[in-house]
mmCIF file of N, CA, C and O in Angstrom:
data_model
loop_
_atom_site.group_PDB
_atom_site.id
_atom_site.type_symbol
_atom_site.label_atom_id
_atom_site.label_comp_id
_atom_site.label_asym_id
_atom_site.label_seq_id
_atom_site.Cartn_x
_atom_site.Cartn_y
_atom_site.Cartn_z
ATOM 1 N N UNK I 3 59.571 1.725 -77.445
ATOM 2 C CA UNK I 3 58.490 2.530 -77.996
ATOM 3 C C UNK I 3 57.220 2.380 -77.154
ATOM 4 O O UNK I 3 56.436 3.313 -76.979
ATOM 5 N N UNK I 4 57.099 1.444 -76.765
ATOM 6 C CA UNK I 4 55.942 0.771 -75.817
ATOM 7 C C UNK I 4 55.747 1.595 -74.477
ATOM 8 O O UNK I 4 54.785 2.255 -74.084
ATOM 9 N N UNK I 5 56.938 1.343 -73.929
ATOM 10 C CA UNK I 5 56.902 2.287 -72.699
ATOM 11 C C UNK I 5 56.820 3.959 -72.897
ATOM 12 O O UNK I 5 56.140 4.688 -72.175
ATOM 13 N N UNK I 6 57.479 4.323 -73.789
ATOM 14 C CA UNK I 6 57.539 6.028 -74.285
ATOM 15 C C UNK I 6 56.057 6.219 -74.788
ATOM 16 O O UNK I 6 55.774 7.393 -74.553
ATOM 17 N N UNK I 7 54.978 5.574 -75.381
ATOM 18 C CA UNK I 7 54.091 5.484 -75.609
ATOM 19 C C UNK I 7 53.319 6.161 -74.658
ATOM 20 O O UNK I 7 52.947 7.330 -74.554
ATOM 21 N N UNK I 8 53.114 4.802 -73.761
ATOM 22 C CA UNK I 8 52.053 4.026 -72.377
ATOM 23 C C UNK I 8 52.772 5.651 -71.681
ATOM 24 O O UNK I 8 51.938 6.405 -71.181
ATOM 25 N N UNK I 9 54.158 6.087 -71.674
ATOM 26 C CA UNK I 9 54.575 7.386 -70.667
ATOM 27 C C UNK I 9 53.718 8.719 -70.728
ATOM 28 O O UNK I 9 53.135 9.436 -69.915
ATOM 29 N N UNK I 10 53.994 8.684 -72.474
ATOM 30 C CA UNK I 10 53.751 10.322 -72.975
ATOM 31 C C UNK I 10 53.052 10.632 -74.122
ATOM 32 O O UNK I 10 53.211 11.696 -74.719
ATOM 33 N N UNK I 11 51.971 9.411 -74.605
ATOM 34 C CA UNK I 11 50.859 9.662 -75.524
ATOM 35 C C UNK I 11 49.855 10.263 -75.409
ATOM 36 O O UNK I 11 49.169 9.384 -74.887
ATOM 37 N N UNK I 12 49.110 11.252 -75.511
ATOM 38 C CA UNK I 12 47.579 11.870 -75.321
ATOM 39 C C UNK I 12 46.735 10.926 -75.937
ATOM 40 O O UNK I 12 46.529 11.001 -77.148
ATOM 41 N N UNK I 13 46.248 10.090 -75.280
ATOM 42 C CA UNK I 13 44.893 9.228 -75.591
ATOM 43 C C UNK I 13 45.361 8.164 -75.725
ATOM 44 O O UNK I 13 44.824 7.646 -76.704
ATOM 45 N N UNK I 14 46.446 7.187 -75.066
ATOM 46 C CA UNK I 14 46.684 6.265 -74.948
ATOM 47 C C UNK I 14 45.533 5.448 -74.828
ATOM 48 O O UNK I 14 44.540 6.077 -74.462
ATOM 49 N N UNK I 15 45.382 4.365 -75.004
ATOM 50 C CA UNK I 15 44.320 3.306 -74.787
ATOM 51 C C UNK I 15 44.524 2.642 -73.422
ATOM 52 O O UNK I 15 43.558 2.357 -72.715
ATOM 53 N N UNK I 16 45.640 2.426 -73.100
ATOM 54 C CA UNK I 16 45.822 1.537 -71.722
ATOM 55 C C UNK I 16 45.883 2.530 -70.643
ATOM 56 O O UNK I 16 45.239 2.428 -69.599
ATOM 57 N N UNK I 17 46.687 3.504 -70.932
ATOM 58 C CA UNK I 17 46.477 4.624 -69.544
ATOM 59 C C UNK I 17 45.309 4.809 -69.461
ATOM 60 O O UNK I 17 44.962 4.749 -68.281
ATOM 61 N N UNK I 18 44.166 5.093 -70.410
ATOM 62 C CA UNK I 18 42.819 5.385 -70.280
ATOM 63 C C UNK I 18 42.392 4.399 -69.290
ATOM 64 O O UNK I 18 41.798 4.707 -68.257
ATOM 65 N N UNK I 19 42.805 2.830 -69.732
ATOM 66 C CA UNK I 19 41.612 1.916 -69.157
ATOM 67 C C UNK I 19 42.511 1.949 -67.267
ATOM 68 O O UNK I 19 42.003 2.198 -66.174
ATOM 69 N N UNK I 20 43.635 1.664 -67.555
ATOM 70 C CA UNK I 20 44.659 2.498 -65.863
ATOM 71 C C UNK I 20 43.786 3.075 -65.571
ATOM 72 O O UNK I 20 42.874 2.345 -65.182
ATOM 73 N N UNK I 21 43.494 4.436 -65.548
ATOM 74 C CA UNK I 21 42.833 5.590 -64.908
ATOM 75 C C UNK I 21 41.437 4.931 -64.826
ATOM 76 O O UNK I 21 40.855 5.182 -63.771
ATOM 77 N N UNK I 22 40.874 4.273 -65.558
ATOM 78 C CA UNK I 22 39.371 3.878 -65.053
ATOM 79 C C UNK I 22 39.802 3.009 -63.701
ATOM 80 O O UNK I 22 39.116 3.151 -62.689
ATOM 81 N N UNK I 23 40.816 2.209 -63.692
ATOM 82 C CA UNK I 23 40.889 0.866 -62.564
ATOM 83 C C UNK I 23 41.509 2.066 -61.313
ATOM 84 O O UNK I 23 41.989 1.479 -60.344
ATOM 85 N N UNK I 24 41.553 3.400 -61.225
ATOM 86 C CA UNK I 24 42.440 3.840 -60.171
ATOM 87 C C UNK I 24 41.120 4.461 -59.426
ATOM 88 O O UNK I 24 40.456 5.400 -59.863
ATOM 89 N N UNK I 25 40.813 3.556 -57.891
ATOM 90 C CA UNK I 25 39.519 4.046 -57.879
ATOM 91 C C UNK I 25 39.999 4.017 -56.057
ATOM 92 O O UNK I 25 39.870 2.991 -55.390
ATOM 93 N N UNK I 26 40.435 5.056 -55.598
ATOM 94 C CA UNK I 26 40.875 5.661 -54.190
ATOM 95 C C UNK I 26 40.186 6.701 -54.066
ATOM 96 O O UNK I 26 40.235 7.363 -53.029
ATOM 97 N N UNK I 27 39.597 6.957 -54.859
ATOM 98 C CA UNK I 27 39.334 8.460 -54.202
ATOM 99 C C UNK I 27 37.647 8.261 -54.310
ATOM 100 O O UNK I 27 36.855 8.424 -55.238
ATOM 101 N N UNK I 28 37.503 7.849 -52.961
ATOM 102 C CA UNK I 28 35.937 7.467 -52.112
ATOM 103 C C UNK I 28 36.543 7.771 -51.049
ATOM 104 O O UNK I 28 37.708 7.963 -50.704
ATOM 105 N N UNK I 29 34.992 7.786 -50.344
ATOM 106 C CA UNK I 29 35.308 8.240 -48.726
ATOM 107 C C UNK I 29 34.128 6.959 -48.130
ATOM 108 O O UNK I 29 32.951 6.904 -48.484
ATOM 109 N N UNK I 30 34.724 6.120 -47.279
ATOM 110 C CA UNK I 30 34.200 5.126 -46.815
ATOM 111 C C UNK I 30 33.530 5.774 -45.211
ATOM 112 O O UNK I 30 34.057 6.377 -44.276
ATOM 113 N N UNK I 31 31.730 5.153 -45.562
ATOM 114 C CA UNK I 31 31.448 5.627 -44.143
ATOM 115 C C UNK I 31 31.278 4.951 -42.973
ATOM 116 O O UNK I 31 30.442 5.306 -42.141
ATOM 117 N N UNK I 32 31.873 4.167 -42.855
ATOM 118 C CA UNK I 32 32.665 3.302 -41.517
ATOM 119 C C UNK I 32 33.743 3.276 -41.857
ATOM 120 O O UNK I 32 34.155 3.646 -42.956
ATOM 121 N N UNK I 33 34.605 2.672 -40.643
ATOM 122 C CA UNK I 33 35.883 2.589 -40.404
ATOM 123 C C UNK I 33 36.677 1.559 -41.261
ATOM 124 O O UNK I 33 36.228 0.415 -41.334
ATOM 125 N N UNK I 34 38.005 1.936 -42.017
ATOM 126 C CA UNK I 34 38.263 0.913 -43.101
ATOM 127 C C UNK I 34 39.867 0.826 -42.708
ATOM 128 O O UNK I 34 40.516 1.838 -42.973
ATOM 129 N N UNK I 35 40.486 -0.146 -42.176
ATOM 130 C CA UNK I 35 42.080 -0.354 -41.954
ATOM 131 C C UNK I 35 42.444 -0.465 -43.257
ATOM 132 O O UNK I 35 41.520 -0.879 -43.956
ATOM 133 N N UNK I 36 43.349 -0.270 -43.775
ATOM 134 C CA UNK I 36 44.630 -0.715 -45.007
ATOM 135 C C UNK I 36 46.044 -1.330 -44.126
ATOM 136 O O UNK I 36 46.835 -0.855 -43.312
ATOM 137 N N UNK I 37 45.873 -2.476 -44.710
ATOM 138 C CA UNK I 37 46.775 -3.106 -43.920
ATOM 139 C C UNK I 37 47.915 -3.672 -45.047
ATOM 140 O O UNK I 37 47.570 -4.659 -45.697
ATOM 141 N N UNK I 38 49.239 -3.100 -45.305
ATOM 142 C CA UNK I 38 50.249 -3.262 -46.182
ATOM 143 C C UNK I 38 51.334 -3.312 -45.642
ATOM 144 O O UNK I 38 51.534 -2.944 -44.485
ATOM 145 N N UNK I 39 52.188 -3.776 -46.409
ATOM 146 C CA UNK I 39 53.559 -4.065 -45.699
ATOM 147 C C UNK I 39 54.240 -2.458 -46.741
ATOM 148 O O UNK I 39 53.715 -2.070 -47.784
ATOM 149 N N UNK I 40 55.556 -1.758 -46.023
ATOM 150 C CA UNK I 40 56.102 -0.910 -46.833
ATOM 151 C C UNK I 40 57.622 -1.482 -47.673
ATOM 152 O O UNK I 40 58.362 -0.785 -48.368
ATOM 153 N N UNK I 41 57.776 -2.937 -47.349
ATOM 154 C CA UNK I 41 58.531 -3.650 -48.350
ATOM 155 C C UNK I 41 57.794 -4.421 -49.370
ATOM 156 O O UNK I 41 58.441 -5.282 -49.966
ATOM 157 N N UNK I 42 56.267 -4.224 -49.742
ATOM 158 C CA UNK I 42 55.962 -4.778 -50.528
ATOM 159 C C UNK I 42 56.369 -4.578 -51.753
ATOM 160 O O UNK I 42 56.667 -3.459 -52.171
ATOM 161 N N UNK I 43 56.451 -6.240 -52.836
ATOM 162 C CA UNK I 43 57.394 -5.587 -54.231
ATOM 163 C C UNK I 43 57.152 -5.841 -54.968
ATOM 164 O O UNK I 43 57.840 -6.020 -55.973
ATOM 165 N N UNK I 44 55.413 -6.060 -54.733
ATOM 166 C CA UNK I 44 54.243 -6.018 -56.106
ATOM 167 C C UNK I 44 53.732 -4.537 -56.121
ATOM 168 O O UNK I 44 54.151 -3.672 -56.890
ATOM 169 N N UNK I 45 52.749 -4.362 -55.141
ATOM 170 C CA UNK I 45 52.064 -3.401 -54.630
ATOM 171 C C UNK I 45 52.522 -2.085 -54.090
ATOM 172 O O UNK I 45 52.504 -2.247 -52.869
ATOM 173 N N UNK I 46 52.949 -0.790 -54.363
ATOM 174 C CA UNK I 46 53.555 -0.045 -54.039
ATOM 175 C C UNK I 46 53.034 0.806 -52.740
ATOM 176 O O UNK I 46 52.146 1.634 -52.942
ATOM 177 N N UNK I 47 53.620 0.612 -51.230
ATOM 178 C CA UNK I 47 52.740 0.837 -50.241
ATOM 179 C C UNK I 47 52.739 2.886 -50.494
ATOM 180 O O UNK I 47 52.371 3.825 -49.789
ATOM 181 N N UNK I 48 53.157 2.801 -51.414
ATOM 182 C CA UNK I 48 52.624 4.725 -51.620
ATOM 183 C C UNK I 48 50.810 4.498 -51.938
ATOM 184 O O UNK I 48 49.887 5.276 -51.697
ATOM 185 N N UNK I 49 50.794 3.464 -52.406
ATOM 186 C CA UNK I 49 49.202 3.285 -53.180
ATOM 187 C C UNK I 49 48.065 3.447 -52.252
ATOM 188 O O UNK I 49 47.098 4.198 -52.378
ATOM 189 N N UNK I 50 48.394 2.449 -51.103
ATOM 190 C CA UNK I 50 47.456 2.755 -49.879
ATOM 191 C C UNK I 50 48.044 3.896 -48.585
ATOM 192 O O UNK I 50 47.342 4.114 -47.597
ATOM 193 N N UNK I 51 48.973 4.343 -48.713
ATOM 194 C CA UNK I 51 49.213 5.893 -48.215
ATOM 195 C C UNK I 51 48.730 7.088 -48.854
ATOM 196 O O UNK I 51 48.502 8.065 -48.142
ATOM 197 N N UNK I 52 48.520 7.157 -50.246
ATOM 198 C CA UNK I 52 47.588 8.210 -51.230
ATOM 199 C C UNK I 52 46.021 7.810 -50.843
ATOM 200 O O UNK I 52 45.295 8.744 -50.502
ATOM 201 N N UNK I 53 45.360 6.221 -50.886
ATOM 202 C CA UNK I 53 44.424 6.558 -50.433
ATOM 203 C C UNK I 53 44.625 6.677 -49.250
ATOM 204 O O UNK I 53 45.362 7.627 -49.515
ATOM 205 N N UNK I 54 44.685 6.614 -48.004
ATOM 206 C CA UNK I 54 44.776 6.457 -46.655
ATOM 207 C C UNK I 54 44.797 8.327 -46.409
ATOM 208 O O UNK I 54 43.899 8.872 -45.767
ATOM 209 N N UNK I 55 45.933 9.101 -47.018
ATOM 210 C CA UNK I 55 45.936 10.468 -46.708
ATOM 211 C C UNK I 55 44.573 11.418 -47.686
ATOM 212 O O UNK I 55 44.356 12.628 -47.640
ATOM 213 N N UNK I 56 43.901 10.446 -48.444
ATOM 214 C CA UNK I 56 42.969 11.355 -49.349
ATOM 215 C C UNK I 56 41.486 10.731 -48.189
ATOM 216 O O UNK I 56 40.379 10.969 -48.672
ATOM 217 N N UNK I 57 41.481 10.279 -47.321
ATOM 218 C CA UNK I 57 40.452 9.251 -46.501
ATOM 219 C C UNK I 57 40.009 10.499 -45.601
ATOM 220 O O UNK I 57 39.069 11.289 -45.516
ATOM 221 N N UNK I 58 41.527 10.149 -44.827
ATOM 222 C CA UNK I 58 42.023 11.188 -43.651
ATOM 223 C C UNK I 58 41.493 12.943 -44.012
ATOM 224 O O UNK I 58 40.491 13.496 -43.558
ATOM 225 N N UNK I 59 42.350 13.432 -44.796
ATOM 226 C CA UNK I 59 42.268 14.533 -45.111
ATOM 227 C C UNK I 59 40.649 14.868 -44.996
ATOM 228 O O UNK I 59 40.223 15.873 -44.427
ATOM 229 N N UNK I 60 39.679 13.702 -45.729
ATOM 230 C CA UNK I 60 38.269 14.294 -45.875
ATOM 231 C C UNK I 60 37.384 13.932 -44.712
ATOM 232 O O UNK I 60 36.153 13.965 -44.740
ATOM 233 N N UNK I 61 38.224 13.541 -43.558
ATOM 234 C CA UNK I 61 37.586 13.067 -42.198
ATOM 235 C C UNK I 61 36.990 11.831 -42.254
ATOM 236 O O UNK I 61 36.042 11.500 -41.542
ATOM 237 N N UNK I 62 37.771 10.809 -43.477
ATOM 238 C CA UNK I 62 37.029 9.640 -42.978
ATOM 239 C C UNK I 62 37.710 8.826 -41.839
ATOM 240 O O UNK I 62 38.806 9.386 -41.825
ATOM 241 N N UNK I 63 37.766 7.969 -40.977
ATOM 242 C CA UNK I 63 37.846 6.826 -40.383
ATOM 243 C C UNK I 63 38.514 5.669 -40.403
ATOM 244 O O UNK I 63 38.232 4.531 -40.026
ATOM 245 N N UNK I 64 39.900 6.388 -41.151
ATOM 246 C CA UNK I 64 40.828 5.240 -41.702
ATOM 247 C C UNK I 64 42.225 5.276 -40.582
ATOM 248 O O UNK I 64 42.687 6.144 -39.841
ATOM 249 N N UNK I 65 42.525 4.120 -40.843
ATOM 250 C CA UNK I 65 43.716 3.665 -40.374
ATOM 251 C C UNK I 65 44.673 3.069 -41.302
ATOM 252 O O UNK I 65 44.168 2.315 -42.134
ATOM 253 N N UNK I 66 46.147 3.260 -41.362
ATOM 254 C CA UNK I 66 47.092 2.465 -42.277
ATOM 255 C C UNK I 66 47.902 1.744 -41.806
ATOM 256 O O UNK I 66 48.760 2.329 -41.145
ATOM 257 N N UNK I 67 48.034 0.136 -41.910
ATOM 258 C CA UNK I 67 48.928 -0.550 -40.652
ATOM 259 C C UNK I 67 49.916 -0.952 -41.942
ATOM 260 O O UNK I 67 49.632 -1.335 -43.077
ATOM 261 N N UNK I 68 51.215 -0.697 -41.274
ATOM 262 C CA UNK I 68 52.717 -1.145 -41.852
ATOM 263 C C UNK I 68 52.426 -2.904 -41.101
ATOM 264 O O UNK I 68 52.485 -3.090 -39.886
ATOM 265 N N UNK I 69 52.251 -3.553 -41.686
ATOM 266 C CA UNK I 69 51.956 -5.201 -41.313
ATOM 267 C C UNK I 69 53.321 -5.401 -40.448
ATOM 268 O O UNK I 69 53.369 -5.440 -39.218
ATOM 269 N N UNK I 70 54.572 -5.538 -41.467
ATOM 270 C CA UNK I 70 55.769 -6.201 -40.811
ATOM 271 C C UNK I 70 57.009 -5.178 -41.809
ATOM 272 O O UNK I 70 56.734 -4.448 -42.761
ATOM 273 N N UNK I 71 58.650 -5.488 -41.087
ATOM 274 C CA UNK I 71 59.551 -5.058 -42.171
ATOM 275 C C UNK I 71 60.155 -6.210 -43.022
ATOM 276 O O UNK I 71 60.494 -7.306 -42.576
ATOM 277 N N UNK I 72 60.224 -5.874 -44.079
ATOM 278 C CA UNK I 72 61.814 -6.867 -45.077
ATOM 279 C C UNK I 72 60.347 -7.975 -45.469
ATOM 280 O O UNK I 72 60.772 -9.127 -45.562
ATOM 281 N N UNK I 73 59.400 -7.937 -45.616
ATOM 282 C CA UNK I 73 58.276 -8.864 -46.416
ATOM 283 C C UNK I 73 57.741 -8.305 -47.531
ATOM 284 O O UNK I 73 57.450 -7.136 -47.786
ATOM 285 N N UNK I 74 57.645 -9.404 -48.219
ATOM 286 C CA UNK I 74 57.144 -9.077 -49.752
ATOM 287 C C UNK I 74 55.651 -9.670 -49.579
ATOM 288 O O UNK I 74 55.147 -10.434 -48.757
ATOM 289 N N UNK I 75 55.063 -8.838 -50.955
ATOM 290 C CA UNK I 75 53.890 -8.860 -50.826
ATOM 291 C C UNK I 75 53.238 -10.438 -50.883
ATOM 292 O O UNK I 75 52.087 -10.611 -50.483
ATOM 293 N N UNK I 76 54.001 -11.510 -51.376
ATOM 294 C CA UNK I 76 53.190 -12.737 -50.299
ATOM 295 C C UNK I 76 53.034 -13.355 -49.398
ATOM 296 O O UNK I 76 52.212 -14.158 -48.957
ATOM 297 N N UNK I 77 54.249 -12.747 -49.034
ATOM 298 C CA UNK I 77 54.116 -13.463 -47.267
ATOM 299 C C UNK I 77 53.503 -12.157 -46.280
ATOM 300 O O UNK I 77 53.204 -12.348 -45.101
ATOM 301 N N UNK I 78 53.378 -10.922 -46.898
ATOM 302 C CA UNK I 78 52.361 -10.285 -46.163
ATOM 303 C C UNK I 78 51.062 -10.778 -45.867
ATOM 304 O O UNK I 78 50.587 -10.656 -44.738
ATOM 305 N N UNK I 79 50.669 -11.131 -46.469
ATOM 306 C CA UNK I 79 49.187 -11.677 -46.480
ATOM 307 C C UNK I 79 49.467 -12.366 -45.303
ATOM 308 O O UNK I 79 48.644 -11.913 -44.507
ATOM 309 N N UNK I 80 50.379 -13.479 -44.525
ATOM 310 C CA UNK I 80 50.100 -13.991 -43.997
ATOM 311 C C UNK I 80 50.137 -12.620 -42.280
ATOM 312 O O UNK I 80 49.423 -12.895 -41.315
ATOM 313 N N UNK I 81 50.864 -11.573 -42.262
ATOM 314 C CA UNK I 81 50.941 -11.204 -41.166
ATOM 315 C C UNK I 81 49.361 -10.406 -41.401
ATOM 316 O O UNK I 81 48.556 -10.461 -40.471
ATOM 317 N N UNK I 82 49.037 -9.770 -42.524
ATOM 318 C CA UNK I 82 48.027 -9.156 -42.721
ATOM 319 C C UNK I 82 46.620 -10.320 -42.182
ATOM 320 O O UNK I 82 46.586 -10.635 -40.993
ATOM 321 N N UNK I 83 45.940 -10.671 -42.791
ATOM 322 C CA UNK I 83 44.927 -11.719 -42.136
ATOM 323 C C UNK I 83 44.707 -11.696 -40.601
ATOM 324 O O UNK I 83 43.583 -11.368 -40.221
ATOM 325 N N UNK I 84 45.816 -12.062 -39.505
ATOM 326 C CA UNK I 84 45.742 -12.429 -38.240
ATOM 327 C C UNK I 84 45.243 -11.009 -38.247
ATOM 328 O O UNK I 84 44.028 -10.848 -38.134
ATOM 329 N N UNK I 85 46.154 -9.793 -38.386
ATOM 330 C CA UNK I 85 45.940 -8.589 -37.564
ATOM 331 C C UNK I 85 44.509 -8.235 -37.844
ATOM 332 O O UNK I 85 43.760 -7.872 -36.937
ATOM 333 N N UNK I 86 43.932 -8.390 -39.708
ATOM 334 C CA UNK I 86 42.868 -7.595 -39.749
ATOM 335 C C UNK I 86 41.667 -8.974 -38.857
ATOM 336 O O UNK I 86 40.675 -8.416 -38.387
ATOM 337 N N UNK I 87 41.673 -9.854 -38.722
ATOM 338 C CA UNK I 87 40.846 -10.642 -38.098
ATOM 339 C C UNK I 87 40.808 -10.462 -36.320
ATOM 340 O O UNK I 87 39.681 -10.626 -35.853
ATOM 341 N N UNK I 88 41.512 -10.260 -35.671
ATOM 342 C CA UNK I 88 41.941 -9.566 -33.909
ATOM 343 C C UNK I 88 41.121 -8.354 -34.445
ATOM 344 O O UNK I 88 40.123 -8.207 -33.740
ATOM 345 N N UNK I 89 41.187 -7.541 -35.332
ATOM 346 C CA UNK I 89 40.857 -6.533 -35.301
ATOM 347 C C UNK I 89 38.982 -6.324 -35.896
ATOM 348 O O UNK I 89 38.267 -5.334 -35.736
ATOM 349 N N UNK I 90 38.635 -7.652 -36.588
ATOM 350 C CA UNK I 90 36.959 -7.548 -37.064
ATOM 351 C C UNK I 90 36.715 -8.233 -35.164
ATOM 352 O O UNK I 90 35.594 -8.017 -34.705
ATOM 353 N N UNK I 91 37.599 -8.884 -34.345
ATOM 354 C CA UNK I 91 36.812 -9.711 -33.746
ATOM 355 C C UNK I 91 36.732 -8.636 -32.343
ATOM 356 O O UNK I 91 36.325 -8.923 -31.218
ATOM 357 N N UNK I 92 37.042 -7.873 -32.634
ATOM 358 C CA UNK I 92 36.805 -6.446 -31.424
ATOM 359 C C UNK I 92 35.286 -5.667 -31.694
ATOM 360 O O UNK I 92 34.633 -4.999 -30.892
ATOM 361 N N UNK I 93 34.973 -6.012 -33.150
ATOM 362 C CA UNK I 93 33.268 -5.279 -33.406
ATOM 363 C C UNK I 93 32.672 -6.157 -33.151
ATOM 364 O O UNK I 93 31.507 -5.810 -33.344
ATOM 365 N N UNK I 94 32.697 -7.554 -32.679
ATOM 366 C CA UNK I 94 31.208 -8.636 -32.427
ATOM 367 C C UNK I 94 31.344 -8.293 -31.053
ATOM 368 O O UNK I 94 32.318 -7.999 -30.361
ATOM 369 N N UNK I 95 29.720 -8.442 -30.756
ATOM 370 C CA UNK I 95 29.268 -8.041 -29.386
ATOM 371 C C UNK I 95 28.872 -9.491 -28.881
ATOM 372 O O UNK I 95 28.543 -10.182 -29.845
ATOM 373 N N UNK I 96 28.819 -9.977 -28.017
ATOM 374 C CA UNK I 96 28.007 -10.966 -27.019
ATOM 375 C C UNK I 96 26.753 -10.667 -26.725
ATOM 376 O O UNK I 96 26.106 -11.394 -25.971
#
């Protein structure tokens, strides 16, 4: 009943407060990587491909990096980190 609810109720309480937490659709004005793995099996890498193509589409400055294959979303973190850090240490100037 729970799930048929949360699916197909008009005015659910939790889909409501869902839809407040679903917050992709900004346009960032600098450059913003999303860096996800597409075997992640918390995080559904459609999530940062919807924002990534709603970024794109409005000419923002995004990039979407597939981290690694066959990793789940905690040992992503570890390939994620190195890349997005190589990648902040290309904007410091000398």
């Amino acid at each position: 009943d729970f799930i048929n609810n949360t699916l197909h109720q008009t005015g659910n309480a939790l889909v409501a407060k869902l839809k407040e937490n679903d917050v992709w659709q900004w346009l960032p004005k600098a450059h913003v990587t999303f860096y996800h793995a597409k075997s992640d099996n918390i995080v559904a890498y459609a999530n940062a491909q919807k924002a990534y193509n709603y970024m794109h589409a409005a000419g923002s400055d995004v990039t979407l990096v597939d981290t690694a294959t066959g990793i789940d979303h905690e040992t992503g973190f570890f390939y994620a980190i190195p890349d997005a850090r190589l990648w902040f240490d290309t904007l410091t100037t000398d």
